[in-house]
C-alpha positions in Angstrom: 21.3 -94.9 71.1 20.7 -90.9 70.7 18.8 -91.4 67.4 16.2 -94.2 68.7 12.9 -93.4 67.4 10.0 -95.1 69.6 8.1 -97.4 67.2 4.7 -95.2 67.9 6.4 -91.9 67.2 7.7 -93.2 64.0 4.4 -94.6 63.0 2.5 -91.0 63.7 5.5 -89.3 62.1 5.2 -91.4 58.9 1.3 -91.0 59.0 1.6 -87.2 59.3 4.2 -87.3 56.1 2.0 -89.3 54.4 -0.9 -86.9 55.1 1.2 -83.8 54.2 2.5 -85.4 50.8 -1.1 -86.7 49.8 -2.2 -82.9 50.4 0.5 -81.7 48.1 -0.5 -84.2 45.5 -4.4 -83.1 45.9 -3.4 -79.4 45.6 -1.2 -80.2 42.4 -4.0 -82.2 40.8 -6.5 -79.1 41.4 -8.4 -81.2 43.5 -10.1 -79.6 46.7 -8.8 -80.6 50.1 -10.7 -83.4 51.5 -12.2 -83.2 55.2 -10.1 -85.5 57.5 -12.0 -88.8 57.4 -13.2 -90.3 60.7 -11.6 -93.9 61.6 -15.3 -95.4 61.2 -15.5 -93.7 57.7 -12.3 -95.2 56.7 -13.5 -98.7 58.2 -16.8 -98.4 56.4 -15.0 -97.7 53.1 -12.5 -100.5 53.6 -15.5 -103.0 54.1 -17.4 -101.9 51.2 -14.2 -102.2 49.0 -13.3 -105.6 50.6 -16.9 -106.7 49.8 -16.6 -105.7 46.2 -13.5 -107.6 46.2 -11.4 -104.1 45.4 -8.2 -103.7 47.0 -6.7 -100.6 48.2 
């Protein structure tokens, strides 16, 4: 039970690792670092993509 990780902690850790990996990929591609998007911006983009019938 010593290696138990709470689901919320796991989600936050995976999200952070994903953000770091995405940043590494962007730098490797030579693209500028993007500003951190707000949750509302992400929702708006997802809604626009859904309306266009595009999947993420």
